[in-house]
Amino acid sequence: ISPGRRVRAMTYNGSVPGPLIEARVGDTLVVHFTNRLDEPTTIHWHGVRVPANMDGGPHSQPPIAAGATFEYRFSLLDAGTFWYHPHVHEGVQMERGLYGAIVVRGDAESRVDAEGVLVLDDVLLGADGQIAPSGDLLEQHNGREGGVSLVNGRAGVELPFRAGQRQLWRVVNAGSARFYRLALPGHRFTVVGTDGGRVPTPRGGDELFLVPGDRLDVLVDGIGSPGSSVALRNLPYGRGHGAGLTEAVDVLRVRYLPDTPLPMLAPPGGGPAIAPFAIHGVTPRTVTFNEMIDRDRERVVFMLNGRSFPDVPDVVTRVGATEVWDLVNESEMEHPFHLHGFFFQVLSRNGTPERDLSWEDTIQLRGHERVRIAFRPDNRPGDWMYHCHILEHVDNGMMATLRVMP
Ligand code: C2O
Ligand code: CU
């Protein structure tokens, strides 16, 4: 992270990111967890359809005290790329390195020559070379963006690539408030999966966009020449209030091996079709996103429906009911929306229907945008969180509970 220095971090099993968990659909994941921090924590299995009491959210699991243990145990129902992180004091614990990726494979994986996970993050180092303590009002408002760009916990990563090779990149955005708009000059990306697994039709493009909490499974074909190299860049992107990148930053460097090119693989197939939810007759619920500066107490307050966690009234529904939510951002700043427990479909943005349906648990909500989503809780009743995935915004109240009754 910081050449020539030791940077103090919080870790799972001594590494940042924590161990990569690889499994197959139908496997049972058992994690014997011991909290050796000197503060409480939990683990949230972001995107994994766990039972509510395994979800690690503030209303589903009491925090695991310093020194205490807990056994997480659940079966893995879906193929895809997921991740795990604490759900206590997120702006500190995650910023300091508590996160890791989960890969669950199914029977119908894309044919590739090589694959890997790219967990993206950025850290803010202080003058002493250590991760800076939580910052001022502006940082609380905009969310922390750091000047050191990390891939799998390291700065300055080089990724070997064989010409002609097809690589599958499972990209996870574990940053506090960093949005990634990635480009690899001269190359194209083919998105084959989103948060909830494979998309029906692979999507080609020049850029990848990931808000905090997001995942994309992407095929990259090595069309560069042997011996050449090219940087994966994070392109400028404003996310409101002057926050975001104003100049491109290198995330990693793809280095082509001198070897002779491999034959290119044929275009990938798609995943199973996604049937749109029938929403006729369903009364949509509105969730507004707004913010306020509390000058007396020198803090920013982030709200859903005008209230801050834990004072936001619960949304109450039941297993099997179709839910339609209108997410309405009343602020200029973007708020990446995350729902625990259930994958949803984005139906429309500002009234314009989405062209391609996908299963999502984390999406972009632009400034003053209105996004309609739909989902249907399967048989896992309990309390589930929904919140903005900018960590300072969660920490300052932009979170609420969905209560699913049996
Ligand atoms: Cu990754 Cu409640 O979030
Ligand atoms: Cu937010």
Coordinates of C-alpha atoms and ligand atoms in Angstrom, one line a residue, residues 302 333-336 388-390 393 398, ligand 2:
F302 CA -28.7 11.5 5.8
M333 CA -25.5 13.8 -4.6
E334 CA -25.6 10.2 -5.9
H335 CA -26.6 7.5 -3.5
P336 CA -25.9 3.9 -4.4
C388 CA -27.0 3.8 0.7
H389 CA -23.6 2.0 0.2
I390 CA -21.5 5.2 0.7
H393 CA -23.9 7.9 4.5
M398 CA -29.2 6.6 5.4
Ligands
CU2 CU -25.5 8.1 0.0

